[in-house]
PDB file of C-alpha atoms in Angstrom:
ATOM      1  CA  UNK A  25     148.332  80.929  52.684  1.00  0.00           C
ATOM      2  CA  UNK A  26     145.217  82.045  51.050  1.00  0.00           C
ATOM      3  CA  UNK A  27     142.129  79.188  51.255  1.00  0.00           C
ATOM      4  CA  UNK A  28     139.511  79.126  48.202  1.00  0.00           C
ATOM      5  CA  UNK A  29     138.213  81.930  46.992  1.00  0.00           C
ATOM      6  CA  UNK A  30     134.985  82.471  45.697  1.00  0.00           C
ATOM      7  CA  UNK A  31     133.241  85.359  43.840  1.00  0.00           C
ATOM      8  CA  UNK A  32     131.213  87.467  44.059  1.00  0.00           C
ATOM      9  CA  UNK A  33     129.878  86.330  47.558  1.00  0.00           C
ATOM     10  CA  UNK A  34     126.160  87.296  47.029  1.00  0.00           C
ATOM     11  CA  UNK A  35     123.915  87.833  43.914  1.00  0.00           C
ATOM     12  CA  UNK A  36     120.645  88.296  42.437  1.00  0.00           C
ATOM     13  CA  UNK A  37     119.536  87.892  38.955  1.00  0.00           C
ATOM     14  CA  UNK A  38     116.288  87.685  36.868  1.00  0.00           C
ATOM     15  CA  UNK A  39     114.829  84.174  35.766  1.00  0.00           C
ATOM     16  CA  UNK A  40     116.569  83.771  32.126  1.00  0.00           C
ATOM     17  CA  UNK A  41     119.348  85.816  32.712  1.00  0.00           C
ATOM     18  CA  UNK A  42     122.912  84.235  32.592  1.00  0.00           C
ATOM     19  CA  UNK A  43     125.571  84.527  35.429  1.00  0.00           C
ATOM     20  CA  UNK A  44     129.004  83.625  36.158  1.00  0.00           C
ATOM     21  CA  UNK A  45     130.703  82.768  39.185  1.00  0.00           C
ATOM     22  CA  UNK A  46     134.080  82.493  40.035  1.00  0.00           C
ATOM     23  CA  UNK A  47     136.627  80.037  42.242  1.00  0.00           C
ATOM     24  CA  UNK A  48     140.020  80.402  42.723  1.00  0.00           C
ATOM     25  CA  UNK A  49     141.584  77.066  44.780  1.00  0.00           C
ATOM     26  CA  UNK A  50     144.208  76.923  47.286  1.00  0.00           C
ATOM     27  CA  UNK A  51     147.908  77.612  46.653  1.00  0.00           C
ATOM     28  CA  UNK A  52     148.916  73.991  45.518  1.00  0.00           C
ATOM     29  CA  UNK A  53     145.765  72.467  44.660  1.00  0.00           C
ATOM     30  CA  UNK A  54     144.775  71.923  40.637  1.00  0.00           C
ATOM     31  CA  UNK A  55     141.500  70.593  40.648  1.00  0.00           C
ATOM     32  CA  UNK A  56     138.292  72.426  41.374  1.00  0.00           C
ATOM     33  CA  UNK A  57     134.984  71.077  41.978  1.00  0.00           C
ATOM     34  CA  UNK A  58     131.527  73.092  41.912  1.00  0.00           C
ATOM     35  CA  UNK A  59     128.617  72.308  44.068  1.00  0.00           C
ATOM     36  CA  UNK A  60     124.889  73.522  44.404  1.00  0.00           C
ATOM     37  CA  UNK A  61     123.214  73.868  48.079  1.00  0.00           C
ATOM     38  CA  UNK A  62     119.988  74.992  48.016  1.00  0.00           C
ATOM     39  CA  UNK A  63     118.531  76.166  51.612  1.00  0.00           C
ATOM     40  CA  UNK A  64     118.030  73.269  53.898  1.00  0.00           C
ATOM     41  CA  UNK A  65     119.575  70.509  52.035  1.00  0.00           C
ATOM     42  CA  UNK A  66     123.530  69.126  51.136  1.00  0.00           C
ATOM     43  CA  UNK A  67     125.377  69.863  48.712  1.00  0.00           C
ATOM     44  CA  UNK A  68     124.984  68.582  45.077  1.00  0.00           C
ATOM     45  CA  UNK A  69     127.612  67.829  42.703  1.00  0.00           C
ATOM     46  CA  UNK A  70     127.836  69.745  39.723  1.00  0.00           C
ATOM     47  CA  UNK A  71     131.342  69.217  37.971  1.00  0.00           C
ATOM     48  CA  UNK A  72     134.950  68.861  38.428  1.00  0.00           C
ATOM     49  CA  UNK A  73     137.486  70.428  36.815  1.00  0.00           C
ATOM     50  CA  UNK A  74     141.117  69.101  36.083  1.00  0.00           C
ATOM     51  CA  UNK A  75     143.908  69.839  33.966  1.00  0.00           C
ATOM     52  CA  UNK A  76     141.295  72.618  32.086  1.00  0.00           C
ATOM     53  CA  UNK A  77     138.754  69.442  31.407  1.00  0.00           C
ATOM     54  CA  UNK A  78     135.800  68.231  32.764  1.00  0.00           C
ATOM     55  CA  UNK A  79     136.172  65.090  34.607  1.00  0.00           C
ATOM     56  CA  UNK A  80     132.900  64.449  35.784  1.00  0.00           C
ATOM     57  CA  UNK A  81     129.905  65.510  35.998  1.00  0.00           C
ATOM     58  CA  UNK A  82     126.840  65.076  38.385  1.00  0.00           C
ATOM     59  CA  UNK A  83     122.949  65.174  37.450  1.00  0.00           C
ATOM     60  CA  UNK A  84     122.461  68.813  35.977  1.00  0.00           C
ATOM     61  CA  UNK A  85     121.264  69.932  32.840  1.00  0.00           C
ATOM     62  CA  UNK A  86     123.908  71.731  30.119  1.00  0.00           C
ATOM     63  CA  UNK A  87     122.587  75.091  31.204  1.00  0.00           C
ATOM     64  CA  UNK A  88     125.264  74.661  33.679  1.00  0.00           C
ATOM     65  CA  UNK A  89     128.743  75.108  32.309  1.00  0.00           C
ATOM     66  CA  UNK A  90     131.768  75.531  33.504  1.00  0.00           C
ATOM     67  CA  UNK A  91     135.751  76.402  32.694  1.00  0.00           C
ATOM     68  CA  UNK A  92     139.194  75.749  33.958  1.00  0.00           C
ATOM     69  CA  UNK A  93     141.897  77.996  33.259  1.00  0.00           C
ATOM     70  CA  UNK A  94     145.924  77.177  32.867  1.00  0.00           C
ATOM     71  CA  UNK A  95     145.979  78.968  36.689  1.00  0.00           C
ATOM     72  CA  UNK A  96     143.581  76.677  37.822  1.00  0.00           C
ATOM     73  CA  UNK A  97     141.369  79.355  38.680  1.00  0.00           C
ATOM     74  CA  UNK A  98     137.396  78.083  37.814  1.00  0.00           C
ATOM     75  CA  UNK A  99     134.406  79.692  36.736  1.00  0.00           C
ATOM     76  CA  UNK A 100     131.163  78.380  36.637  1.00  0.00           C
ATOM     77  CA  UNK A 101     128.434  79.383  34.416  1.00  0.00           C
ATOM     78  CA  UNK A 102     124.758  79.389  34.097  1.00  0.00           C
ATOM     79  CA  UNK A 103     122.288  80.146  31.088  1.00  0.00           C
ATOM     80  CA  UNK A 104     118.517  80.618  31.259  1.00  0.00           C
ATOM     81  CA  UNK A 105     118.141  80.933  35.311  1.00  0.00           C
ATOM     82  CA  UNK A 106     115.342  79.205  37.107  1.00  0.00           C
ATOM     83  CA  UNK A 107     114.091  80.332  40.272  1.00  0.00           C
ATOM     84  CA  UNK A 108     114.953  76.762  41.684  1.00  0.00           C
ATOM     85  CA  UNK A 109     118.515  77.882  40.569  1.00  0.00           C
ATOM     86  CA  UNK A 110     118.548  79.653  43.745  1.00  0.00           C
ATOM     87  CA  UNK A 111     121.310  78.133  46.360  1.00  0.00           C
ATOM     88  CA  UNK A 112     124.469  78.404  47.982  1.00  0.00           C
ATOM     89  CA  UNK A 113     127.125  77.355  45.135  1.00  0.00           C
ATOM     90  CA  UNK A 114     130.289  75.934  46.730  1.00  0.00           C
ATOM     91  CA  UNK A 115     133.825  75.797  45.343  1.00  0.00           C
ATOM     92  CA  UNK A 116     136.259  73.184  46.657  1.00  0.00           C
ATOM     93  CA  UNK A 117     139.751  72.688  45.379  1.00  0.00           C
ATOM     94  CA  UNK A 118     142.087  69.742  46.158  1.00  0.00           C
ATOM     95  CA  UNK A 119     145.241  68.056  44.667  1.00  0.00           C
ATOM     96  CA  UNK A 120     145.058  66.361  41.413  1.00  0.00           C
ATOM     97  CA  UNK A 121     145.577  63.142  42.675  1.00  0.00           C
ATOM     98  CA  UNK A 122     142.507  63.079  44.906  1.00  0.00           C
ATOM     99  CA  UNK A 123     143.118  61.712  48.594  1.00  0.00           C
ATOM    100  CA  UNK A 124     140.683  63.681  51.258  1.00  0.00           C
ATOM    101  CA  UNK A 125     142.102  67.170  50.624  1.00  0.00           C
ATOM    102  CA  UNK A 126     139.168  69.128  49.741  1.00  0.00           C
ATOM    103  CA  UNK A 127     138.847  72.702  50.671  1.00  0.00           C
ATOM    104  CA  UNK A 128     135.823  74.604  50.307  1.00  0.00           C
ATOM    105  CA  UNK A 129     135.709  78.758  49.798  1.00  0.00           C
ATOM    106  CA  UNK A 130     132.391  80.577  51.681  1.00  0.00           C
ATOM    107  CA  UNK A 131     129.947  80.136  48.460  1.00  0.00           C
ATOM    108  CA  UNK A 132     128.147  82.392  46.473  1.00  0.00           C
ATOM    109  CA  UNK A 133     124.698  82.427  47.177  1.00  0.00           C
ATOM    110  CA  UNK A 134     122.507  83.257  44.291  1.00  0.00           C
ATOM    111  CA  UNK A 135     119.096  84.718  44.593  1.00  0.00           C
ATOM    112  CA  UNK A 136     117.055  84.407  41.447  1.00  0.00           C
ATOM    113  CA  UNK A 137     113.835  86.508  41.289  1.00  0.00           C
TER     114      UNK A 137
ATOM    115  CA  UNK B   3     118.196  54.782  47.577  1.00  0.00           C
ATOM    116  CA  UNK B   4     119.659  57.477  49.988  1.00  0.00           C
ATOM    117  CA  UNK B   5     123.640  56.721  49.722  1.00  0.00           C
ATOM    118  CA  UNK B   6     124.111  58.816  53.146  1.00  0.00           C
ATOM    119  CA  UNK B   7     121.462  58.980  56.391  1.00  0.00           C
ATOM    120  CA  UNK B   8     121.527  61.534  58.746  1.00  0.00           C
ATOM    121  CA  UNK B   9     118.696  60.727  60.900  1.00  0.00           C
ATOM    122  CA  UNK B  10     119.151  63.678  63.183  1.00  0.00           C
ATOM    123  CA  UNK B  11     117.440  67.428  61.507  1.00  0.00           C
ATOM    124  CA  UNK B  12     118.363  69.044  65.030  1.00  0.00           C
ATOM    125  CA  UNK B  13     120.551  68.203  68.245  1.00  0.00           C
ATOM    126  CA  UNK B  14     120.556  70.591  71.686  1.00  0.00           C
ATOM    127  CA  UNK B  15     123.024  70.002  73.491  1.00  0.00           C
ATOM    128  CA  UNK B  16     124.510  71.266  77.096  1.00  0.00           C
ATOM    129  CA  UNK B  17     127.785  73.147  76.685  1.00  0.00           C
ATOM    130  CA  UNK B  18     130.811  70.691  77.798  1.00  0.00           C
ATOM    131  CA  UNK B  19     129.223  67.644  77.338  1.00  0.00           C
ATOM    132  CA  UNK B  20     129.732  65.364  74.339  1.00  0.00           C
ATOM    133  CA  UNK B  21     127.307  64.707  71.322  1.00  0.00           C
ATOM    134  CA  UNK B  22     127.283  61.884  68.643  1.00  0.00           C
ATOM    135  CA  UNK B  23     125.560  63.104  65.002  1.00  0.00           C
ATOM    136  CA  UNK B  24     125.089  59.561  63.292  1.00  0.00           C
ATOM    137  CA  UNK B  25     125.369  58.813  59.969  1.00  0.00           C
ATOM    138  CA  UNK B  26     125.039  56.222  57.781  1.00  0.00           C
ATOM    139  CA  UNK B  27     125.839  55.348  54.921  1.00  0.00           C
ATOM    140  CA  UNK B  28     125.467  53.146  51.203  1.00  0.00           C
ATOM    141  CA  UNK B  29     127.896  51.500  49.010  1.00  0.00           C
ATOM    142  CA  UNK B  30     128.799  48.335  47.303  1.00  0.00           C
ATOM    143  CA  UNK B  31     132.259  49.853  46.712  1.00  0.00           C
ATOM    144  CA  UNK B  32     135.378  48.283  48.774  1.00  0.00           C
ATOM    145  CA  UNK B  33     137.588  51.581  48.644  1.00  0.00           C
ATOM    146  CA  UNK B  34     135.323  54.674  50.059  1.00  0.00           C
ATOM    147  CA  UNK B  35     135.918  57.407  52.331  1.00  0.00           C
ATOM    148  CA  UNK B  36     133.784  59.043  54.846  1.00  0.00           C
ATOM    149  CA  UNK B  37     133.952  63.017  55.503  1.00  0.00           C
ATOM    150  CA  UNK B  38     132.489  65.040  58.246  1.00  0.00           C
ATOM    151  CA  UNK B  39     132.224  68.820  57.836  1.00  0.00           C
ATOM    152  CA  UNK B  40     131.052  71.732  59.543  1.00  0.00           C
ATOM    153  CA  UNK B  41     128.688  74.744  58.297  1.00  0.00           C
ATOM    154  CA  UNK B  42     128.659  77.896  60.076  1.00  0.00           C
ATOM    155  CA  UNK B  43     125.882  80.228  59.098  1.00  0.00           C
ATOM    156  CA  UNK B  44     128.618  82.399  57.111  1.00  0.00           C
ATOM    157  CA  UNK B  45     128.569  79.413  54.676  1.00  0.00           C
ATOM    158  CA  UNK B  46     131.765  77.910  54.438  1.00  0.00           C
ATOM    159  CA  UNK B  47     132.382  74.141  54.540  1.00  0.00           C
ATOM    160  CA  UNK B  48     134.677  73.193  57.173  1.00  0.00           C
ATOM    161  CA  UNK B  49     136.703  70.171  57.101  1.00  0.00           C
ATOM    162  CA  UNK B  50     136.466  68.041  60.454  1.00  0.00           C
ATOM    163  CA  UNK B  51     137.846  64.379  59.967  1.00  0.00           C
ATOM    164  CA  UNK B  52     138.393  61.595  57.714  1.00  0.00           C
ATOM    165  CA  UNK B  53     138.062  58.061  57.518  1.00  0.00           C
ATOM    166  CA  UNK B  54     139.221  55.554  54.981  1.00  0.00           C
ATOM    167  CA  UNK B  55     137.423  52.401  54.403  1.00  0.00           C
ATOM    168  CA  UNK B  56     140.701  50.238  54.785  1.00  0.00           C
ATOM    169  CA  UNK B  57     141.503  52.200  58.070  1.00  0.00           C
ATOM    170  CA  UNK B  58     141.774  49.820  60.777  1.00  0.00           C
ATOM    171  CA  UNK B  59     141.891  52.310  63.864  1.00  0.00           C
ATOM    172  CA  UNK B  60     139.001  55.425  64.066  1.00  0.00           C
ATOM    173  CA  UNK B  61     140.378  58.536  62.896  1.00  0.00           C
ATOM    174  CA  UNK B  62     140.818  61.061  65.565  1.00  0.00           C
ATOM    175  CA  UNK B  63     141.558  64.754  65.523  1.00  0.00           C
ATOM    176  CA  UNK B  64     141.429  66.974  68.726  1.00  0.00           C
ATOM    177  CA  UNK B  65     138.197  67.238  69.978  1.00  0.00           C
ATOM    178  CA  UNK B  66     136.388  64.997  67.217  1.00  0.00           C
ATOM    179  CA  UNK B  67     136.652  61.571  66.581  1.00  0.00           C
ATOM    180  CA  UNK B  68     134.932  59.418  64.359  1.00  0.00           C
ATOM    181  CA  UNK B  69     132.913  56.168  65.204  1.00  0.00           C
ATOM    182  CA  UNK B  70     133.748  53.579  62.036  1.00  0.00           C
ATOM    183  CA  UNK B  71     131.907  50.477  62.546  1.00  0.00           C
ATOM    184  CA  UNK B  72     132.187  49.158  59.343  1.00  0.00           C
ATOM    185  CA  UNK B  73     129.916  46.431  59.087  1.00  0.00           C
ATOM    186  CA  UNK B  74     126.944  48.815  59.896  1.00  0.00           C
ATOM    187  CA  UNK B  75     127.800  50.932  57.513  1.00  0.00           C
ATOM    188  CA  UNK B  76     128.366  53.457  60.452  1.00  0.00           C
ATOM    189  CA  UNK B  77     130.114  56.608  60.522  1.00  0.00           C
ATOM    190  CA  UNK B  78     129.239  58.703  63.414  1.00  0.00           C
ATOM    191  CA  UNK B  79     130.973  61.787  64.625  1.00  0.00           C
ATOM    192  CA  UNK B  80     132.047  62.303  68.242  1.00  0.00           C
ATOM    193  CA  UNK B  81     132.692  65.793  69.706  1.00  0.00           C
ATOM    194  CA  UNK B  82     133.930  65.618  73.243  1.00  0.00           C
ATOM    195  CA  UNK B  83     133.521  68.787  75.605  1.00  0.00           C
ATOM    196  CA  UNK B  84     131.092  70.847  73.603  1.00  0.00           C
ATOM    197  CA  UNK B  85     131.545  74.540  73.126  1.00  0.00           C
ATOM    198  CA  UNK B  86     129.380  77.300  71.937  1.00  0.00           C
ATOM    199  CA  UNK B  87     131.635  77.431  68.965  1.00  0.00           C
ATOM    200  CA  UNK B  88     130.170  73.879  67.949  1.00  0.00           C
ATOM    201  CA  UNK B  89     126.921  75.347  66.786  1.00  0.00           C
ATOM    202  CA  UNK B  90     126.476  74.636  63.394  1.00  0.00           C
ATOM    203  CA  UNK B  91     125.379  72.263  60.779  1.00  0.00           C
ATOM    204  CA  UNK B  92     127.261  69.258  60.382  1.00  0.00           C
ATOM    205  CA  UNK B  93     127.643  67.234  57.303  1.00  0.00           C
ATOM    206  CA  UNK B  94     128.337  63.530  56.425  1.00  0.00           C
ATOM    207  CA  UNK B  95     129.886  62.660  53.169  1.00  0.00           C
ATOM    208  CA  UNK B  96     131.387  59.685  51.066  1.00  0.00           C
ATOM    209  CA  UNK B  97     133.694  59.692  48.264  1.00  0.00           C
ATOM    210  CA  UNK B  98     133.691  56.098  46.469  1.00  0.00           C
ATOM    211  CA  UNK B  99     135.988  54.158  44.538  1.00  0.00           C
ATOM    212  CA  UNK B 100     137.556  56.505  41.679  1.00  0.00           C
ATOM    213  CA  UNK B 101     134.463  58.776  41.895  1.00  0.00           C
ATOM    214  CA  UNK B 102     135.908  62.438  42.070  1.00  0.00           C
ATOM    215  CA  UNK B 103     132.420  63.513  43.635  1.00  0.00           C
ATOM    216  CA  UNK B 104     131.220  63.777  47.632  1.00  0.00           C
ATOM    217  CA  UNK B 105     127.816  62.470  47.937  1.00  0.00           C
ATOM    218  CA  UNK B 106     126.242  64.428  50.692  1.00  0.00           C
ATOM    219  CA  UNK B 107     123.891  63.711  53.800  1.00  0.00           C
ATOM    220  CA  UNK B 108     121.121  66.439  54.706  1.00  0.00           C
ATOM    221  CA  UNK B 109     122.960  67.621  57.709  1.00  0.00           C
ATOM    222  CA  UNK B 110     122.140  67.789  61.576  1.00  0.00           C
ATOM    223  CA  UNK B 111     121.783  71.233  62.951  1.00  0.00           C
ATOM    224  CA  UNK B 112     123.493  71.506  66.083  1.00  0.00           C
ATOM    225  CA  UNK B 113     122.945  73.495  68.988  1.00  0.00           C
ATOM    226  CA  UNK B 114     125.266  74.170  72.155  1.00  0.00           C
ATOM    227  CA  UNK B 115     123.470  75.562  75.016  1.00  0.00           C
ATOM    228  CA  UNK B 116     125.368  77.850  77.465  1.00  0.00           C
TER     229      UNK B 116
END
């Protein structure tokens, strides 16, 4: 039974470029949530995604965007990169109607230069 | 205000002997639930144990268990028998009320020694 999974695992792109990442959850789960670690710190809530909406969102700016297709598969996008956009960007998925079952995929770690 | 504490940026510890990473944590919510996870250096979040803020008994599971003392605002995490395997960073969370998101401590790093 395949876990989350998260592309591409590592990537670096130039300050004002755009780049999209991708999640897709766990075999039964339809909701996907993003979140940004940068080094040394926890993780940072972004968005979550159910039922192809977004159902809430955390403290970032509208640079960061993000989609939810009918597979439940997620992609996360973000315009005009900032060196301090640099971090480890996790994927969890879990089952629509919440509970504790959150399952996380390795990250993509973004290096912006 | 910091909704989750932990107080601890680094642990050593001896290989088979137990550890406590504390955490605390911040809420006026009644309905909450508190998360422990576990960071290797390849990245992925690994889910340890849960505990629900109506749960009268600490939650357990195999070698970790979970120190709830409510009216602290406590959540600490218990791993009997260290192993090598154990080294990692550990992470505190809460999820309150009809929030979808985890609110995140800064982590403990952990370190088994052989």
């Amino acid at each position: 039974d395949a876990g989350v999974t998260q592309s591409p695992t590592h990537l670096i792109k130039t300050r004002g470029q755009q780049v999209t990442l991708r999640c897709s959850p766990k075999s039964g789960h339809d909701t996907v949530s993003w979140y940004q670690q940068a080094l040394g710190q926890g993780p940072q809530f972004i968005f979550q995604y159910y039922e192809e909406e977004e159902r809430q969102r955390g403290n970032f700016p509208d640079r960061f965007s993000g989609h939810q297709f009918p597979n439940y598969s997620s992609e996360l996008n973000v315009n005009a990169l900032l060196l301090g956009d640099s971090a480890l960007y996790l994927c969890a998925s879990s089952p629509g109607t919440g509970g504790y079952g959150y399952t996380f995929g390795s990250g993509t770690r973004l290096t912006v230069v | 205000a910091q909704k989750i504490t932990q107080t601890q940026p680094g642990m050593f510890v001896q290989e088979k002997e137990a550890v406590t990473l504390d955490c605390t944590y911040d809420t006026s919510d009644q309905s909450y639930g508190l998360f422990w996870y576990k960071q290797p250096s390849s990245g992925e979040m690994i889910f340890l144990i849960y505990q629900g803020s109506y749960d009268e008994q600490n939650a357990t599971e195999g070698r970790y268990s979970l120190n709830f003392q409510k009216a602290r605002k406590s959540a600490n995490l218990v791993i009997s028998a260290s192993q090598l395997g154990d080294s990692a960073m550990y992470f505190c969370a809460m999820r309150e009320g009809r929030n979808y998101q985890l609110i995140w401590g800064a982590g403990t790093k952990l370190i088994i020694k052989p």
